[in-house]
C-alpha cells in the first residue's frame, strides 16, 4: 500500500498491517475471557516423567489463571479437566502441551494469550499478493492508525516504511 502523509511517503505491507489490526482485536477478545474455563467432556490424560509432573503441578495456579484446570492423575501423569473457551475443538492436546512447556520455561500467562492471538491473527490476515479493493485498503489504513502499536506486526516485523521528503529529494539528486 502506498500512502502519502504530511511527513512523507509511506510504504505499508498489507499483510503485516492487517495482522497487527487482527492481533489487537483478538488480544482484546482473549483478555475479556481471562480466567474463564470450559469443562472437557473427555478430560485429557498426559503421561510424563515424575520430575515433569512435579514441575507441572508447581505451575498449576499459573495454568489455572490461563484457563487450564490440571490435576495429578497417578505417579507419572496429570489430567486436564478444563480449558480456556477460545481453544478450537481438536487442538486442545497439542496446545496444552505447548503452553505447559512454555509455562515451565518461565513464560508469563499474558504471553500465552499473546502467542495464541498472534497465531490466529496471522492466519486470518490478507496474504502477500492478495488482491484487495481500495475500500478495504482504506479501512486497513484507518484501523491501523487506531492501533496501540501500528508500526510492528505481533512478530516484530515492520508494518510500514516512511520515506521523508528530504530522503526522496536525495534519491532523485535534488538539493
PDB file of C-alpha atoms in Angstrom:
ATOM      1  CA  UNK A   1       0.000   0.000   0.000  1.00  0.00           C
ATOM      2  CA  UNK A   2       1.386   3.400  -0.935  1.00  0.00           C
ATOM      3  CA  UNK A   3       0.151   6.359   1.075  1.00  0.00           C
ATOM      4  CA  UNK A   4       1.105   9.986   1.380  1.00  0.00           C
ATOM      5  CA  UNK A   5       1.316  11.828   4.674  1.00  0.00           C
ATOM      6  CA  UNK A   6       2.377  15.308   5.727  1.00  0.00           C
ATOM      7  CA  UNK A   7       5.741  13.895   6.757  1.00  0.00           C
ATOM      8  CA  UNK A   8       6.479  11.748   3.704  1.00  0.00           C
ATOM      9  CA  UNK A   9       5.645   8.721   1.620  1.00  0.00           C
ATOM     10  CA  UNK A  10       4.566   5.507   3.364  1.00  0.00           C
ATOM     11  CA  UNK A  11       5.008   2.007   2.026  1.00  0.00           C
ATOM     12  CA  UNK A  12       2.720  -0.294   4.003  1.00  0.00           C
ATOM     13  CA  UNK A  13       2.841  -4.086   3.993  1.00  0.00           C
ATOM     14  CA  UNK A  14      -0.807  -5.147   3.662  1.00  0.00           C
ATOM     15  CA  UNK A  15      -0.243  -8.463   5.460  1.00  0.00           C
ATOM     16  CA  UNK A  16       1.634  -7.149   8.498  1.00  0.00           C
ATOM     17  CA  UNK A  17      -0.723  -4.156   8.796  1.00  0.00           C
ATOM     18  CA  UNK A  18      -3.793  -6.410   8.700  1.00  0.00           C
ATOM     19  CA  UNK A  19      -2.086  -8.833  11.069  1.00  0.00           C
ATOM     20  CA  UNK A  20      -1.480  -6.014  13.618  1.00  0.00           C
ATOM     21  CA  UNK A  21      -5.144  -4.998  13.411  1.00  0.00           C
ATOM     22  CA  UNK A  22      -6.389  -8.586  13.789  1.00  0.00           C
ATOM     23  CA  UNK A  23      -3.928  -9.243  16.613  1.00  0.00           C
ATOM     24  CA  UNK A  24      -5.112  -6.297  18.683  1.00  0.00           C
ATOM     25  CA  UNK A  25      -8.761  -7.278  18.168  1.00  0.00           C
ATOM     26  CA  UNK A  26      -8.043 -10.911  19.100  1.00  0.00           C
ATOM     27  CA  UNK A  27      -5.966  -9.858  22.100  1.00  0.00           C
ATOM     28  CA  UNK A  28      -8.833  -7.731  23.476  1.00  0.00           C
ATOM     29  CA  UNK A  29     -11.271 -10.627  22.958  1.00  0.00           C
ATOM     30  CA  UNK A  30      -8.970 -13.062  24.751  1.00  0.00           C
ATOM     31  CA  UNK A  31      -8.430 -10.608  27.606  1.00  0.00           C
ATOM     32  CA  UNK A  32     -12.207 -10.483  28.096  1.00  0.00           C
ATOM     33  CA  UNK A  33     -12.157 -14.287  28.538  1.00  0.00           C
ATOM     34  CA  UNK A  34      -9.240 -14.295  31.012  1.00  0.00           C
ATOM     35  CA  UNK A  35      -9.774 -16.816  33.789  1.00  0.00           C
ATOM     36  CA  UNK A  36     -12.815 -18.403  32.149  1.00  0.00           C
ATOM     37  CA  UNK A  37     -12.759 -22.144  31.579  1.00  0.00           C
ATOM     38  CA  UNK A  38     -14.897 -24.800  29.984  1.00  0.00           C
ATOM     39  CA  UNK A  39     -15.008 -28.418  31.084  1.00  0.00           C
ATOM     40  CA  UNK A  40     -13.877 -31.091  28.657  1.00  0.00           C
ATOM     41  CA  UNK A  41     -16.354 -33.907  28.014  1.00  0.00           C
ATOM     42  CA  UNK A  42     -13.391 -36.256  27.839  1.00  0.00           C
ATOM     43  CA  UNK A  43     -10.580 -34.955  30.052  1.00  0.00           C
ATOM     44  CA  UNK A  44      -7.093 -35.340  28.600  1.00  0.00           C
ATOM     45  CA  UNK A  45      -4.595 -37.546  30.392  1.00  0.00           C
ATOM     46  CA  UNK A  46      -0.953 -36.674  29.813  1.00  0.00           C
ATOM     47  CA  UNK A  47       1.837 -39.097  30.711  1.00  0.00           C
ATOM     48  CA  UNK A  48       5.170 -37.654  31.757  1.00  0.00           C
ATOM     49  CA  UNK A  49       8.264 -38.254  33.852  1.00  0.00           C
ATOM     50  CA  UNK A  50       7.899 -37.858  37.647  1.00  0.00           C
ATOM     51  CA  UNK A  51      10.035 -34.682  37.721  1.00  0.00           C
ATOM     52  CA  UNK A  52       7.982 -33.183  34.861  1.00  0.00           C
ATOM     53  CA  UNK A  53       4.820 -33.965  36.803  1.00  0.00           C
ATOM     54  CA  UNK A  54       6.085 -32.096  39.848  1.00  0.00           C
ATOM     55  CA  UNK A  55       7.000 -29.111  37.641  1.00  0.00           C
ATOM     56  CA  UNK A  56       3.549 -29.056  36.071  1.00  0.00           C
ATOM     57  CA  UNK A  57       1.849 -29.289  39.453  1.00  0.00           C
ATOM     58  CA  UNK A  58       4.024 -26.439  40.767  1.00  0.00           C
ATOM     59  CA  UNK A  59       2.652 -24.310  37.927  1.00  0.00           C
ATOM     60  CA  UNK A  60      -0.988 -25.353  38.438  1.00  0.00           C
ATOM     61  CA  UNK A  61      -2.040 -21.895  39.667  1.00  0.00           C
ATOM     62  CA  UNK A  62      -0.427 -20.151  36.682  1.00  0.00           C
ATOM     63  CA  UNK A  63      -2.079 -22.645  34.332  1.00  0.00           C
ATOM     64  CA  UNK A  64      -5.430 -22.186  36.088  1.00  0.00           C
ATOM     65  CA  UNK A  65      -5.183 -18.431  35.534  1.00  0.00           C
ATOM     66  CA  UNK A  66      -4.548 -19.207  31.860  1.00  0.00           C
ATOM     67  CA  UNK A  67      -7.715 -21.314  31.800  1.00  0.00           C
ATOM     68  CA  UNK A  68      -6.372 -24.846  32.348  1.00  0.00           C
ATOM     69  CA  UNK A  69      -7.555 -26.942  35.296  1.00  0.00           C
ATOM     70  CA  UNK A  70      -4.875 -29.595  35.771  1.00  0.00           C
ATOM     71  CA  UNK A  71      -4.785 -32.265  38.481  1.00  0.00           C
ATOM     72  CA  UNK A  72      -2.417 -35.059  39.377  1.00  0.00           C
ATOM     73  CA  UNK A  73      -3.508 -38.400  37.963  1.00  0.00           C
ATOM     74  CA  UNK A  74      -1.164 -41.034  39.288  1.00  0.00           C
ATOM     75  CA  UNK A  75       2.597 -41.005  39.846  1.00  0.00           C
ATOM     76  CA  UNK A  76       3.523 -40.137  36.246  1.00  0.00           C
ATOM     77  CA  UNK A  77       0.551 -38.383  34.699  1.00  0.00           C
ATOM     78  CA  UNK A  78      -1.810 -35.454  35.053  1.00  0.00           C
ATOM     79  CA  UNK A  79      -5.282 -34.839  33.783  1.00  0.00           C
ATOM     80  CA  UNK A  80      -6.598 -31.707  32.098  1.00  0.00           C
ATOM     81  CA  UNK A  81     -10.228 -31.210  33.055  1.00  0.00           C
ATOM     82  CA  UNK A  82     -10.908 -27.646  31.866  1.00  0.00           C
ATOM     83  CA  UNK A  83      -9.510 -25.438  29.100  1.00  0.00           C
ATOM     84  CA  UNK A  84      -9.904 -21.798  28.010  1.00  0.00           C
ATOM     85  CA  UNK A  85     -13.048 -21.209  25.937  1.00  0.00           C
ATOM     86  CA  UNK A  86     -11.101 -19.802  22.993  1.00  0.00           C
ATOM     87  CA  UNK A  87      -9.374 -23.068  22.034  1.00  0.00           C
ATOM     88  CA  UNK A  88     -10.633 -24.741  18.892  1.00  0.00           C
ATOM     89  CA  UNK A  89     -12.022 -28.259  19.341  1.00  0.00           C
ATOM     90  CA  UNK A  90      -9.491 -30.899  18.407  1.00  0.00           C
ATOM     91  CA  UNK A  91      -6.461 -28.698  19.112  1.00  0.00           C
ATOM     92  CA  UNK A  92      -6.532 -28.992  22.892  1.00  0.00           C
ATOM     93  CA  UNK A  93      -3.832 -31.587  23.450  1.00  0.00           C
ATOM     94  CA  UNK A  94      -1.263 -30.004  21.132  1.00  0.00           C
ATOM     95  CA  UNK A  95      -1.871 -26.537  22.556  1.00  0.00           C
ATOM     96  CA  UNK A  96      -1.921 -27.725  26.158  1.00  0.00           C
ATOM     97  CA  UNK A  97       1.429 -29.467  25.762  1.00  0.00           C
ATOM     98  CA  UNK A  98       2.878 -26.418  24.036  1.00  0.00           C
ATOM     99  CA  UNK A  99       1.537 -23.984  26.651  1.00  0.00           C
ATOM    100  CA  UNK A 100       2.644 -26.169  29.559  1.00  0.00           C
ATOM    101  CA  UNK A 101       6.106 -26.325  28.035  1.00  0.00           C
ATOM    102  CA  UNK A 102       6.148 -22.513  27.770  1.00  0.00           C
ATOM    103  CA  UNK A 103       4.980 -22.042  31.376  1.00  0.00           C
ATOM    104  CA  UNK A 104       7.612 -24.490  32.608  1.00  0.00           C
ATOM    105  CA  UNK A 105      10.203 -22.375  30.821  1.00  0.00           C
ATOM    106  CA  UNK A 106       9.021 -19.391  32.893  1.00  0.00           C
ATOM    107  CA  UNK A 107       6.723 -17.697  30.399  1.00  0.00           C
ATOM    108  CA  UNK A 108       4.091 -15.472  31.930  1.00  0.00           C
ATOM    109  CA  UNK A 109       0.394 -16.015  31.375  1.00  0.00           C
ATOM    110  CA  UNK A 110      -0.041 -12.800  29.388  1.00  0.00           C
ATOM    111  CA  UNK A 111       2.459 -14.069  26.829  1.00  0.00           C
ATOM    112  CA  UNK A 112       0.378 -17.228  26.324  1.00  0.00           C
ATOM    113  CA  UNK A 113      -2.562 -15.092  25.195  1.00  0.00           C
ATOM    114  CA  UNK A 114      -0.214 -13.034  23.025  1.00  0.00           C
ATOM    115  CA  UNK A 115       1.167 -16.053  21.229  1.00  0.00           C
ATOM    116  CA  UNK A 116      -2.273 -17.539  20.561  1.00  0.00           C
ATOM    117  CA  UNK A 117      -3.614 -14.160  19.389  1.00  0.00           C
ATOM    118  CA  UNK A 118      -0.597 -13.669  17.087  1.00  0.00           C
ATOM    119  CA  UNK A 119      -1.035 -17.133  15.554  1.00  0.00           C
ATOM    120  CA  UNK A 120      -4.753 -16.616  14.905  1.00  0.00           C
ATOM    121  CA  UNK A 121      -4.223 -13.068  13.594  1.00  0.00           C
ATOM    122  CA  UNK A 122      -1.618 -14.219  11.086  1.00  0.00           C
ATOM    123  CA  UNK A 123      -3.846 -16.953   9.696  1.00  0.00           C
ATOM    124  CA  UNK A 124      -6.813 -14.568   9.354  1.00  0.00           C
ATOM    125  CA  UNK A 125      -4.898 -11.765   7.620  1.00  0.00           C
ATOM    126  CA  UNK A 126      -4.588 -10.780   3.997  1.00  0.00           C
ATOM    127  CA  UNK A 127      -1.698 -12.605   2.379  1.00  0.00           C
ATOM    128  CA  UNK A 128       1.060 -11.222   0.173  1.00  0.00           C
ATOM    129  CA  UNK A 129      -0.100 -10.765  -3.416  1.00  0.00           C
ATOM    130  CA  UNK A 130      -3.799 -10.988  -2.462  1.00  0.00           C
ATOM    131  CA  UNK A 131      -5.873  -8.514  -4.452  1.00  0.00           C
ATOM    132  CA  UNK A 132      -7.589  -6.132  -2.059  1.00  0.00           C
ATOM    133  CA  UNK A 133     -10.092  -3.453  -3.061  1.00  0.00           C
ATOM    134  CA  UNK A 134      -9.470   0.230  -2.406  1.00  0.00           C
ATOM    135  CA  UNK A 135     -12.280   0.276   0.174  1.00  0.00           C
ATOM    136  CA  UNK A 136     -10.636  -2.465   2.212  1.00  0.00           C
ATOM    137  CA  UNK A 137      -7.221  -0.813   1.927  1.00  0.00           C
ATOM    138  CA  UNK A 138      -8.714   2.438   3.208  1.00  0.00           C
ATOM    139  CA  UNK A 139     -10.293   0.595   6.118  1.00  0.00           C
ATOM    140  CA  UNK A 140      -6.966  -1.105   6.923  1.00  0.00           C
ATOM    141  CA  UNK A 141      -5.201   2.266   6.994  1.00  0.00           C
ATOM    142  CA  UNK A 142      -7.907   3.737   9.230  1.00  0.00           C
ATOM    143  CA  UNK A 143      -7.823   0.791  11.654  1.00  0.00           C
ATOM    144  CA  UNK A 144      -4.024   0.646  11.643  1.00  0.00           C
ATOM    145  CA  UNK A 145      -3.885   4.306  12.681  1.00  0.00           C
ATOM    146  CA  UNK A 146      -6.008   3.409  15.730  1.00  0.00           C
ATOM    147  CA  UNK A 147      -3.768   0.515  16.857  1.00  0.00           C
ATOM    148  CA  UNK A 148      -1.720   0.695  20.037  1.00  0.00           C
ATOM    149  CA  UNK A 149       1.435  -0.257  18.124  1.00  0.00           C
ATOM    150  CA  UNK A 150       0.816   0.411  14.428  1.00  0.00           C
ATOM    151  CA  UNK A 151       4.457   0.188  13.371  1.00  0.00           C
ATOM    152  CA  UNK A 152       5.032  -3.560  14.001  1.00  0.00           C
ATOM    153  CA  UNK A 153       3.164  -6.818  13.493  1.00  0.00           C
ATOM    154  CA  UNK A 154       2.931  -9.110  16.553  1.00  0.00           C
ATOM    155  CA  UNK A 155       6.012 -10.997  15.353  1.00  0.00           C
ATOM    156  CA  UNK A 156       8.080  -7.803  15.267  1.00  0.00           C
ATOM    157  CA  UNK A 157       8.191  -7.161  11.523  1.00  0.00           C
ATOM    158  CA  UNK A 158       7.572  -3.572  10.383  1.00  0.00           C
ATOM    159  CA  UNK A 159       4.125  -2.752   9.041  1.00  0.00           C
ATOM    160  CA  UNK A 160       5.354   0.321   7.170  1.00  0.00           C
ATOM    161  CA  UNK A 161       8.329   2.282   5.991  1.00  0.00           C
ATOM    162  CA  UNK A 162       8.381   6.077   5.830  1.00  0.00           C
ATOM    163  CA  UNK A 163      10.441   7.995   3.338  1.00  0.00           C
ATOM    164  CA  UNK A 164      10.757  11.649   4.266  1.00  0.00           C
ATOM    165  CA  UNK A 165      10.628  14.414   1.640  1.00  0.00           C
ATOM    166  CA  UNK A 166      14.341  15.003   2.276  1.00  0.00           C
ATOM    167  CA  UNK A 167      15.124  11.333   1.591  1.00  0.00           C
ATOM    168  CA  UNK A 168      13.083  11.456  -1.618  1.00  0.00           C
ATOM    169  CA  UNK A 169      14.992  14.567  -2.713  1.00  0.00           C
ATOM    170  CA  UNK A 170      18.303  12.782  -2.125  1.00  0.00           C
ATOM    171  CA  UNK A 171      17.121   9.733  -4.065  1.00  0.00           C
ATOM    172  CA  UNK A 172      16.312  11.944  -7.064  1.00  0.00           C
ATOM    173  CA  UNK A 173      19.501  14.013  -6.651  1.00  0.00           C
ATOM    174  CA  UNK A 174      17.614  17.157  -5.697  1.00  0.00           C
ATOM    175  CA  UNK A 175      19.136  19.617  -3.277  1.00  0.00           C
TER     176      UNK A 175
END
